[in-house]
XYZ file of C-alpha atoms in Angstrom:
582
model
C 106.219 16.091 -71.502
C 103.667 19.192 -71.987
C 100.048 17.668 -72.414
C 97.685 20.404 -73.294
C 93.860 19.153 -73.450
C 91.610 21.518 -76.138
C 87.808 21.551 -75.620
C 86.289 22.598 -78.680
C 82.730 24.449 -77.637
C 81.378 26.380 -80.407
C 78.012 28.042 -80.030
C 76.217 26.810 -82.540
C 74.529 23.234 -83.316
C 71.663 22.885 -86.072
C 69.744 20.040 -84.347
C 70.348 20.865 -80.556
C 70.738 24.887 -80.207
C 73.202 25.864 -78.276
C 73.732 22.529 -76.581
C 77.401 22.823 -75.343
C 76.372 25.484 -73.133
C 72.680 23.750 -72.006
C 72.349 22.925 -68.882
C 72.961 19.616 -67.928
C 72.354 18.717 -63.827
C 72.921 22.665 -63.484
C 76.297 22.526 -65.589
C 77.209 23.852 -68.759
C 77.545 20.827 -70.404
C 81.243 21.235 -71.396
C 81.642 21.982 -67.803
C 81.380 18.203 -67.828
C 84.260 17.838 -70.217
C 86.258 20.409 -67.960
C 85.587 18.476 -64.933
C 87.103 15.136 -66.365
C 89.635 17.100 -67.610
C 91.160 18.127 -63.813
C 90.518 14.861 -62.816
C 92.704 13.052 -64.741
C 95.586 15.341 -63.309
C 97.313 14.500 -66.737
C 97.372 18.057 -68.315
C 99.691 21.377 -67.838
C 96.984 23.373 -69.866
C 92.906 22.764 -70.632
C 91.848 25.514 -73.074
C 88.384 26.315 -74.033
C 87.908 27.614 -78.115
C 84.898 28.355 -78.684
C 83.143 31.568 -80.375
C 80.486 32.028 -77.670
C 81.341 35.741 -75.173
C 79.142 33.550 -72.775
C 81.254 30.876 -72.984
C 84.179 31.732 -72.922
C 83.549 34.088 -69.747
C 82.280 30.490 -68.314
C 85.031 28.369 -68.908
C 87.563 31.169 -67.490
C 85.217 30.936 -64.056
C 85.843 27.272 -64.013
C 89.555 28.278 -63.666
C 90.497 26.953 -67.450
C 91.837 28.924 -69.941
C 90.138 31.083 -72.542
C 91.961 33.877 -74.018
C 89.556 34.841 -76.524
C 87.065 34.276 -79.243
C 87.882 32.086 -82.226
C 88.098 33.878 -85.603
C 84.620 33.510 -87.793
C 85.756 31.423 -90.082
C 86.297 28.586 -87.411
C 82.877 28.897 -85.847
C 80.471 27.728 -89.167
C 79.046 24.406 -89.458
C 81.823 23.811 -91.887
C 84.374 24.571 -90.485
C 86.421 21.582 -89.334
C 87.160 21.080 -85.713
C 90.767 19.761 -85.663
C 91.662 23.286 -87.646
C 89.810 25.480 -84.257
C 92.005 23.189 -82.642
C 95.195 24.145 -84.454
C 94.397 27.699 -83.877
C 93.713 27.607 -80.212
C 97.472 25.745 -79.965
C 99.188 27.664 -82.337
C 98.126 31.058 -80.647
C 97.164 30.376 -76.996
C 99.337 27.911 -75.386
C 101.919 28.834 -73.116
C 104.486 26.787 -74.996
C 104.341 24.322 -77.312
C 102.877 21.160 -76.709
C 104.194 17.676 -76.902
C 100.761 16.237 -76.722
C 97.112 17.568 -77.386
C 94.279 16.316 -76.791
C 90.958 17.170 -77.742
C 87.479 16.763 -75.256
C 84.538 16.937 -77.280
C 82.106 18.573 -74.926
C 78.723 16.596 -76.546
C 80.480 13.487 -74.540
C 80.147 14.412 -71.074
C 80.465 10.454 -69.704
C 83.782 10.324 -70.446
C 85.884 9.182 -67.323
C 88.907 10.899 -66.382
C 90.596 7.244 -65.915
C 89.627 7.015 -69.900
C 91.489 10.066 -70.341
C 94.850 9.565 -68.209
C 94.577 5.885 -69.981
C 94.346 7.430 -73.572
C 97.617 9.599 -72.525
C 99.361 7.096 -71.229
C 98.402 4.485 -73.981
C 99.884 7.224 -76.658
C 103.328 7.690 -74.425
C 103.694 3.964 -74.357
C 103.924 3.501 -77.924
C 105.754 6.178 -78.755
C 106.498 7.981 -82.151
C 105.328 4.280 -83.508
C 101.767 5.952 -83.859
C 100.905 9.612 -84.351
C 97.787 9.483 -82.223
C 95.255 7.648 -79.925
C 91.817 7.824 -80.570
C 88.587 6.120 -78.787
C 86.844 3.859 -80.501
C 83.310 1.124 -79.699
C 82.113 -1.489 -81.445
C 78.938 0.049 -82.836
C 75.608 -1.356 -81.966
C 74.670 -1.838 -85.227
C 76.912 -3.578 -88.154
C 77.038 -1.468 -91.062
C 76.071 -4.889 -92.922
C 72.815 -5.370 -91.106
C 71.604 -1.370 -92.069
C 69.863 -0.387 -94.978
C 69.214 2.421 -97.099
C 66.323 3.994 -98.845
C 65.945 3.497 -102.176
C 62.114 5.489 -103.320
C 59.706 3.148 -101.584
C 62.262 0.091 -100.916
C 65.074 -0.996 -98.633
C 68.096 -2.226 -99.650
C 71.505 -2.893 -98.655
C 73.943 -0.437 -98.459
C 76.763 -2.571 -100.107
C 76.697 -6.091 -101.318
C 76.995 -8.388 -98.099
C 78.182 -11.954 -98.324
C 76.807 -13.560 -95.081
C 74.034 -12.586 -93.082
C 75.678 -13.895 -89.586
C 76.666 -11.723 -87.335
C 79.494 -13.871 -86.283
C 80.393 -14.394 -89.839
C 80.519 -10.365 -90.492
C 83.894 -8.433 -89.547
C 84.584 -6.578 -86.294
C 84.141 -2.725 -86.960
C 84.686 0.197 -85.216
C 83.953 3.823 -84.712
C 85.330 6.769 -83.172
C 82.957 7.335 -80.105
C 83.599 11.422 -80.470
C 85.258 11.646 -77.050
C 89.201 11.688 -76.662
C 91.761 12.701 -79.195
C 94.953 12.173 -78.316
C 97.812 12.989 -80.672
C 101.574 13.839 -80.904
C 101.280 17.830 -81.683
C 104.644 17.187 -83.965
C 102.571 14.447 -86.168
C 99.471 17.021 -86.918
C 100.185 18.422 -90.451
C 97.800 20.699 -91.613
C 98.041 19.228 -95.393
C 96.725 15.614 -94.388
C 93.978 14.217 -95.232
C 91.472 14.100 -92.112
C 91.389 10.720 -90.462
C 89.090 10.047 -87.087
C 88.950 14.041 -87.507
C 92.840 13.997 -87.598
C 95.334 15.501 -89.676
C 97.540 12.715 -88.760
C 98.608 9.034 -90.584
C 98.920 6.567 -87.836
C 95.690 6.167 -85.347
C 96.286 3.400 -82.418
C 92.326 2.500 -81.726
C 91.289 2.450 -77.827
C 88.293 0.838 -77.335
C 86.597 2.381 -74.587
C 83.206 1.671 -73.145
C 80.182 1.630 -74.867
C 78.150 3.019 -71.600
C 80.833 6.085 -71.157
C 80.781 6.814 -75.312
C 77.546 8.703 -75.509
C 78.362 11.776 -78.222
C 75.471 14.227 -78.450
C 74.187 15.255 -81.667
C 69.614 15.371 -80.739
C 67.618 16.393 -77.528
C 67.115 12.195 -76.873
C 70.822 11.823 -76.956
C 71.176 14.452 -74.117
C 68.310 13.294 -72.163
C 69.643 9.849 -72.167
C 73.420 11.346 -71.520
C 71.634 13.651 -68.142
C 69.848 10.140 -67.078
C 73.624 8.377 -66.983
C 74.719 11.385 -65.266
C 72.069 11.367 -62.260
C 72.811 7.908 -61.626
C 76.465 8.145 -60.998
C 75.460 11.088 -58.535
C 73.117 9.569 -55.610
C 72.444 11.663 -53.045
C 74.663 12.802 -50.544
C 73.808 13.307 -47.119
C 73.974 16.960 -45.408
C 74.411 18.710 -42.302
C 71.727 20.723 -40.985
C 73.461 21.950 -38.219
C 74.491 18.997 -36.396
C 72.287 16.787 -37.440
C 73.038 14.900 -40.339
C 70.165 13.896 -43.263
C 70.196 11.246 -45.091
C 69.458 7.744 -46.091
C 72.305 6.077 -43.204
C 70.302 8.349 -40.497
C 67.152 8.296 -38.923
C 64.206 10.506 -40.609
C 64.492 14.225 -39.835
C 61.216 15.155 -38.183
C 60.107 18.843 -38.766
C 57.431 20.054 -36.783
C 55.567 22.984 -38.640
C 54.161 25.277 -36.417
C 54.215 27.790 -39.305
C 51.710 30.730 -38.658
C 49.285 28.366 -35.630
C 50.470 31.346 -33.249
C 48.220 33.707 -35.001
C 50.747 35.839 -33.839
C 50.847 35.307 -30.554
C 54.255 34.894 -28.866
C 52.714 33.071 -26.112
C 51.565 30.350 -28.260
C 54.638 30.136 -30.379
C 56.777 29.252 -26.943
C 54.293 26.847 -25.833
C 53.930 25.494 -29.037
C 58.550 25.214 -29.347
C 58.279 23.440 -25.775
C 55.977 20.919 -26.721
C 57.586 20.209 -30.138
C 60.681 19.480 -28.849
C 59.852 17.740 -25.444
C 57.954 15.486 -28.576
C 61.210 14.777 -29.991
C 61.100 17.271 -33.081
C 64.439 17.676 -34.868
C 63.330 21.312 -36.382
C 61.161 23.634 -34.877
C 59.921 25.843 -38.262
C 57.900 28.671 -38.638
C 57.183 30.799 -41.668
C 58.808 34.494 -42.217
C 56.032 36.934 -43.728
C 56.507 40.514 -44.801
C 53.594 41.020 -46.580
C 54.379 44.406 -48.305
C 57.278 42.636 -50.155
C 55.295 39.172 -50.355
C 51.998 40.288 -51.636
C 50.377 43.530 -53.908
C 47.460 45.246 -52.729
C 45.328 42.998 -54.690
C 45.916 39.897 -52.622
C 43.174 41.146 -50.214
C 40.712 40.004 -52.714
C 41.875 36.775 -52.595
C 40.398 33.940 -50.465
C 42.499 30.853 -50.178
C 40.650 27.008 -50.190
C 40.873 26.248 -46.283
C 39.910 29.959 -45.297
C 37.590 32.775 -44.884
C 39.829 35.617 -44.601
C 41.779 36.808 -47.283
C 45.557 35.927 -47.737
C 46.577 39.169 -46.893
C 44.125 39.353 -43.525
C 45.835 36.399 -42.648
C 49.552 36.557 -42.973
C 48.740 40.323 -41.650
C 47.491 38.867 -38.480
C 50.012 36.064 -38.049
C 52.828 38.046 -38.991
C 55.418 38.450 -35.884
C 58.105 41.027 -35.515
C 61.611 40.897 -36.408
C 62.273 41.133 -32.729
C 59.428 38.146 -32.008
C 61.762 36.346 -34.560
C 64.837 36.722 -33.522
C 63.835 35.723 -29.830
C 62.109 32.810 -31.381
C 65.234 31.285 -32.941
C 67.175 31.917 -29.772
C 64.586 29.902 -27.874
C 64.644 27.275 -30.235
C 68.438 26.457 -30.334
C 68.703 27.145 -26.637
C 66.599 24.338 -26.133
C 69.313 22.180 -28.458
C 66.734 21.986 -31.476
C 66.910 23.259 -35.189
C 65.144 26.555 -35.820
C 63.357 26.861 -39.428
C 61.829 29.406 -41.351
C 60.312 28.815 -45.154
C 60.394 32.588 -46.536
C 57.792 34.001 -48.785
C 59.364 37.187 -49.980
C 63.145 38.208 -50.800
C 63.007 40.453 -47.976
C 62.096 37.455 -45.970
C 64.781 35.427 -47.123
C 67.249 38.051 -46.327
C 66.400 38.415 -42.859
C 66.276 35.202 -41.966
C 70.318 35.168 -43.477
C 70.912 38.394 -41.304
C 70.098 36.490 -37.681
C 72.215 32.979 -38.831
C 69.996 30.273 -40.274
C 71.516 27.337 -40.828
C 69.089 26.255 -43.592
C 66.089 27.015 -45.922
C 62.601 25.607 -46.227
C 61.176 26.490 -49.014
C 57.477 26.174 -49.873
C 55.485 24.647 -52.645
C 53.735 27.817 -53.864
C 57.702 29.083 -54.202
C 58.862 26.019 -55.817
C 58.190 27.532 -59.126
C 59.533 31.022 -57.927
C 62.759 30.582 -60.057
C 63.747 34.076 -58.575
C 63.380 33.635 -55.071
C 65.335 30.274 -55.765
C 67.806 31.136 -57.233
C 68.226 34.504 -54.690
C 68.175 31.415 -51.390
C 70.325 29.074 -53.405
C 72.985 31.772 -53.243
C 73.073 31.987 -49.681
C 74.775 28.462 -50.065
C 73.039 26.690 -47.380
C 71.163 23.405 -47.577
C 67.516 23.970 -49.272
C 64.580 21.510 -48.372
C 61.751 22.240 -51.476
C 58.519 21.209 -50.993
C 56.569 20.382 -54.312
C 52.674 21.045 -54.079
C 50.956 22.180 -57.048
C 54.372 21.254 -59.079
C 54.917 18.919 -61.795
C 58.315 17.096 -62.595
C 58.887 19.692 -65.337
C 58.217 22.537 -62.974
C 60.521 20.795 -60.120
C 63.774 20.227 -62.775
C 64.486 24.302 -62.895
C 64.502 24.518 -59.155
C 66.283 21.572 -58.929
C 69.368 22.749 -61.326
C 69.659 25.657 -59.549
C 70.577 24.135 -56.806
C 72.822 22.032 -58.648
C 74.350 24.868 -60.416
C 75.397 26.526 -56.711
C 76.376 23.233 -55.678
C 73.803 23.601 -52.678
C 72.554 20.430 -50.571
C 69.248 19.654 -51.057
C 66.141 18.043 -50.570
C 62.129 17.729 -52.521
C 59.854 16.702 -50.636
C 56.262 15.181 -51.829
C 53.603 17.239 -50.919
C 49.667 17.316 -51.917
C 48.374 21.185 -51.117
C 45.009 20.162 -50.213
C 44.050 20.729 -46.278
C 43.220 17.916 -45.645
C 44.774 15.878 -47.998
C 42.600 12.460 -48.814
C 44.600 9.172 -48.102
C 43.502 8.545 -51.945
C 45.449 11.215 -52.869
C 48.318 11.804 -50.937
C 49.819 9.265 -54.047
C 53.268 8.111 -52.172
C 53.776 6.623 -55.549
C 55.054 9.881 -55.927
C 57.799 9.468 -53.645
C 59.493 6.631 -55.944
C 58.790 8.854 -58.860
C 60.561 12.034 -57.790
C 63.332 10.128 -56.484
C 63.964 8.054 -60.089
C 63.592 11.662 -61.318
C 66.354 13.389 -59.039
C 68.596 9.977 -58.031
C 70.891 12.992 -56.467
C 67.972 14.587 -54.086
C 67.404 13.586 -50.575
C 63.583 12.675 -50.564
C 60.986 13.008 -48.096
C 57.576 13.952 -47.110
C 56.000 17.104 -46.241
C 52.084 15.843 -45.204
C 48.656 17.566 -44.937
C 46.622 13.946 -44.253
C 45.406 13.479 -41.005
C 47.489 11.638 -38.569
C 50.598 9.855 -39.234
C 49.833 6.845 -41.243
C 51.021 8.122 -44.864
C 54.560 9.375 -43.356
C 54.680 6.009 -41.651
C 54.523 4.781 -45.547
C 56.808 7.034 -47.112
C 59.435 6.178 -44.639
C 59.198 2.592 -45.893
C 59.365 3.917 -49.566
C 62.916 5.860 -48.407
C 61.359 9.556 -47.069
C 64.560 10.892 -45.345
C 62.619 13.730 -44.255
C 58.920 14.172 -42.649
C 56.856 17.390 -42.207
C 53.420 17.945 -40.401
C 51.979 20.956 -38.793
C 52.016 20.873 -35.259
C 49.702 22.373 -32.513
C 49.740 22.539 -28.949
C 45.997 22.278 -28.853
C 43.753 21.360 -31.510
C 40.910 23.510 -29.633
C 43.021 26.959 -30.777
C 42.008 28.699 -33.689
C 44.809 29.194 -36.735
C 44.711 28.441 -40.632
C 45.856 25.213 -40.541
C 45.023 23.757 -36.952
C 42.034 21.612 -38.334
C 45.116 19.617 -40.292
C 48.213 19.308 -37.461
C 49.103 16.932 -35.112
C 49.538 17.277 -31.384
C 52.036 16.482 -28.914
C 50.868 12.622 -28.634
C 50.730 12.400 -32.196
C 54.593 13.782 -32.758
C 56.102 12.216 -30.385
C 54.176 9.124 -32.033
C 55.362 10.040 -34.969
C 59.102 10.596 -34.191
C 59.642 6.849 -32.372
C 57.687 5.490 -35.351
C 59.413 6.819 -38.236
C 62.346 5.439 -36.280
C 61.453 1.739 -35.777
C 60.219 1.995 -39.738
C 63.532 3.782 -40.762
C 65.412 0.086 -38.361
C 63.092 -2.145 -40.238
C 63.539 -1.126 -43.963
C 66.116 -2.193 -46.134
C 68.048 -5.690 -45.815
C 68.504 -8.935 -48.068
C 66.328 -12.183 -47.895
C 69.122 -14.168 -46.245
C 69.058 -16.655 -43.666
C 70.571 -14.701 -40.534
C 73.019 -16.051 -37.979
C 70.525 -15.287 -34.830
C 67.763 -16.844 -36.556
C 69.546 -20.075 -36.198
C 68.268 -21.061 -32.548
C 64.964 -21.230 -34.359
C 65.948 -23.337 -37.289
C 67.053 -26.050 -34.548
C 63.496 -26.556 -33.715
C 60.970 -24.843 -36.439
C 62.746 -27.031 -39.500
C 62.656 -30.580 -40.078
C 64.858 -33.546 -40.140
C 64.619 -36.771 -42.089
C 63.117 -39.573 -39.322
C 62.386 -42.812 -39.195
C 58.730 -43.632 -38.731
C 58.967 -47.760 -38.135
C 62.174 -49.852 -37.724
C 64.151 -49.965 -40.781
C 66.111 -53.296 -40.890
C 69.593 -53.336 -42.359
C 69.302 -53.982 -46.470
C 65.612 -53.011 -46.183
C 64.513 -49.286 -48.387
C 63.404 -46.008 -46.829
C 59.932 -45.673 -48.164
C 57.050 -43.130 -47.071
C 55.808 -45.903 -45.293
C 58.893 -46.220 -42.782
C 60.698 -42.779 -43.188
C 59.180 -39.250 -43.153
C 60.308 -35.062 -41.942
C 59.856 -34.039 -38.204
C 61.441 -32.156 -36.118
C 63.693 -30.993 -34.720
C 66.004 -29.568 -37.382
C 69.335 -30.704 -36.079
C 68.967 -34.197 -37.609
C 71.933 -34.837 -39.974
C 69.448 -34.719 -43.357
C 67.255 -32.486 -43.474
C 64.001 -32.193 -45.542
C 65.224 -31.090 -48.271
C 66.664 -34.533 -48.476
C 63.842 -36.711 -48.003
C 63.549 -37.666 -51.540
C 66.907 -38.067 -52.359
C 66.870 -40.960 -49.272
C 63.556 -42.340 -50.633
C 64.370 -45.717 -52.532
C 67.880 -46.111 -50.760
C 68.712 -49.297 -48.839
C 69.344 -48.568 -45.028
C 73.300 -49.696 -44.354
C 72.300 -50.392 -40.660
C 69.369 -50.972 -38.419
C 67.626 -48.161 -37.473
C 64.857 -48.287 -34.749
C 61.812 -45.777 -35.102
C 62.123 -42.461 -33.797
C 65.202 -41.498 -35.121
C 67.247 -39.033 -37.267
C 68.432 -40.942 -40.741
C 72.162 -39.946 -41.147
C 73.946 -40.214 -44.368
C 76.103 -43.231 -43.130
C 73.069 -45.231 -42.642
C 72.063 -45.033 -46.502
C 73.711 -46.318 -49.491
C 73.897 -44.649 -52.349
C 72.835 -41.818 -51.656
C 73.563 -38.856 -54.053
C 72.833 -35.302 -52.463
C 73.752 -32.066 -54.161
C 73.681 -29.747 -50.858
């Protein structure tokens, strides 16, 4: 049995320009339709038509096949798809099929079960059928939609009962998996389901994996169902693992508080670590490829020197830096490095990082991005100054290189107010990027707001760190000392223990039930035949009593089967009647 899967992208689209090739979590999206494709391990061949150079050149890179452009006349808006289809078999398989399928690329939730079960489906009936074709129960019976008639609704067709239960079952193709015998297609049929074919055996998939885009809300809705079924996967940053299932990664930010003065920097490494700091980072300037000439006129917010003067003065050596990171990992911590420039980012490649901070002000810097996320190595973005929409291009390019990474909340003011640090944020940026690790990188003072996004799900913590808050450096008046980090690190910890969990009764809080809960007692003798009232029976403890209060009113009214003298627990044998739903 040959099985040959045909993805029709053409280039065009009148109400969503060139959506098959838009980028959808950093994928084409028929790269979505390819992926499915492999994963239902059901086809010899997965061809790409499709009249787009850029396309085409795609689909070959994601090892399918592509031979070459369609002919003109197959890439209008009227042109039919099932005749592109045609062409791409007739002239590009290897041999000729038994079975093809076509993948509409505008339904990327397909699931590659869907598609090994829509191939199977059409082998199990056999010639009986011609072809298999996905179907849902639309949302909306035709019956209960109307048309426009000058300033009036009206039916569509003449209805004879306005129940839904009363109206017939009907169905639609969802747009997503064609499955037919190649031997049934005849290109003389009439078109049924898009098929040149007589017999259609209706599978009727999923409503949630049936999505077919044809507007810009259809693919933002299709992207949404896509981030959820991709939550985020913990990393390695060297040997230290980040993620959700591990402890907050603490990064202690020395950045440029040496002033350039190796002395410092060492001190500074010593006391970070001996702290408890996971990652040591510092921040790689080259100002001649960072900065023009004209950046001496400008004066940042926390500052009296210009930008230049500063990163100037704070710059260290490639030598300084390369002793730095040996330091660092010789002590059995992380070195870091968030580079400003390409060069930067280059050099800190050349001598073995094992992964990239990058800085708000860059988060925007699509170029410098893009030039890290090639390095493939996992990427840690900090979003200052950035809004969502400014965050997503960043983000898919990380996606697109299929490079671990991380965003991390971040309010560029030094110091940040506690009123508006906005941790809300946190929640927000996650919803946004379900597949990002998500943490905090914070300019408040002291350690309070990390303490709160770790309860919020911050993976990841950043503060600037000084060995003395009495040295002078651009951001000393904002970092936290040796105390403070290593108060820090054990807190984030407990927090990280505490979070999470279901409200359930749990087995070692038992010992306390036995005396904090209450049992159903007797309060004055009861006599045999005489009834539990408030006035003889009421709830004390100890809990181990064979009713418990719960039960008290269900025993309330009941006639006591036995004596019982004051004091005591009530159990069930000594009432009648009694009716207790437990």
């Amino acid at each position: 049995m040959y099985v040959v899967a045909v993805i029709p992208a053409r280039k065009g689209s009148k109400r969503l320009p060139g959506k098959n090739s838009r980028l959808t979590l950093g994928k084409p999206l028929f790269w979505w339709s390819i992926k499915s494709a492999k994963a239902s391990a059901v086809f010899d061949e997965i061809i790409v038509s499709t009249d787009s150079e850029d396309i085409r050149h795609l689909a070959m890179s994601f090892g399918v096949s592509s031979p070459e452009l369609r002919p003109e006349h197959l890439a209008s808006d009227s042109a039919q798809c099932i005749d592109a289809v045609q062409h791409a078999v007739q002239n590009w398989t290897k041999r000729v099929p038994d079975i093809v399928v076509i993948l509409q690329p505008t339904s990327p939730l397909r699931e590659a079960s869907e598609i090994s079960a829509v191939v199977n489906k059409l082998v199990e009936l056999g010639r009986g059928v011609d072809a298999v074709v996905t179907v849902t129960e639309p949302r909306d019976h035709p019956d209960k939609c109307y048309v426009i008639d000058g300033d009036l609704l009206k039916g569509h067709r003449e209805v004879t009962s306005t129940n839904r239960q009363d109206l017939d079952h009907m169905y639609k193709d969802t747009g997503s998996i064609y499955c037919f015998w190649w031997s049934s297609h005849r290109a003389d049929n009439r078109l049924l389901c898009g098929l040149r074919v007589d017999k259609i055996h209706p599978f009727v998939a999923s409503n949630s994996t049936s999505v077919d885009i044809d507007s810009l809300d259809d693919w933002k809705k299709c992207q949404f169902e896509l981030l959820k079924r991709c939550p985020p996967k913990p990393f390695m940053i060297g040997s230290r693992p980040v993620g959700e299932d591990h402890p907050p990664l603490v990064i202690a930010e020395i950045g440029i508080n040496h002033e350039g003065c190796m002395a410092k920097a060492v001190q500074m490494v010593d006391d970070a670590i001996s702290a408890g700091a996971d990652i040591v980072k510092f921040q790689c300037h080259i100002c001649e490829d960072e900065m023009i000439p004209a950046a001496e006129g400008v004066i940042p917010g926390n500052a009296t020197d210009s930008i230049w003067s500063i990163m100037k003065r704070c710059e260290l050596t490639k030598e300084e830096v390369i002793e730095l990171k040996r330091y660092v990992e010789s002590k059995g911590a992380i070195y870091m490095s968030s580079p400003f420039s390409r060069d930067a980012a280059n050099f800190l490649e050349e001598i073995g990082v094992q992964a990239y901070k990058i800085g708000s002000g860059e988060c925007n810097n699509y170029p410098l991005v893009e030039h890290i996320a090639r390095f493939g190595k996992p990427v840690i973005l900090s979003t200052g100054m950035n809004s969502m929409e400014t965050i997503e291009p960043s983000v898919n390019i990380f996606r697109n290189f299929d490079v671990p990474f991380a965003l991390l909340h971040c309010t560029s003011l030094y110091p940040t107010p506690y009123s508006q640090v906005r941790l809300g944020c946190i929640s927000q940026i996650r919803d946004a990027f379900p597949d990002a690790i998500i943490g905090l990188s914070d300019h408040s003072m002291g350690n309070w707001t990390c303490f709160g996004a770790v309860s919020l799900g911050a993976c990841i913590l950043e503060k600037h760190f000084t060995s003395d808050k009495s040295w002078d450096g651009p951001d000393i008046p904002i970092s936290i000392d040796p105390n403070e980090l290593s108060d820090l690190v054990q807190g984030c910890r407990n927090i990280w223990q505490a979070r999470g969990g279901q409200k359930t009764l749990l087995n070692e809080e038992q010992v306390t039930c036995d005396f904090a809960f209450a049992s159903v007692v007797t309060i004055a003798r009861v006599m045999k035949g005489e009834r539990f009232t408030l006035k003889n029976t009421w709830v004390k403890r100890p809990g181990t009593g064979d009713l418990h209060a719960k039960h008290l009113n269900a025993v309330l009214g009941c006639e006591a089967a036995a004596t019982i003298d004051e004091g005591c627990f009530v159990v069930r044998s000594q009432v009648k009647d009694l009716e207790i739903v437990d």
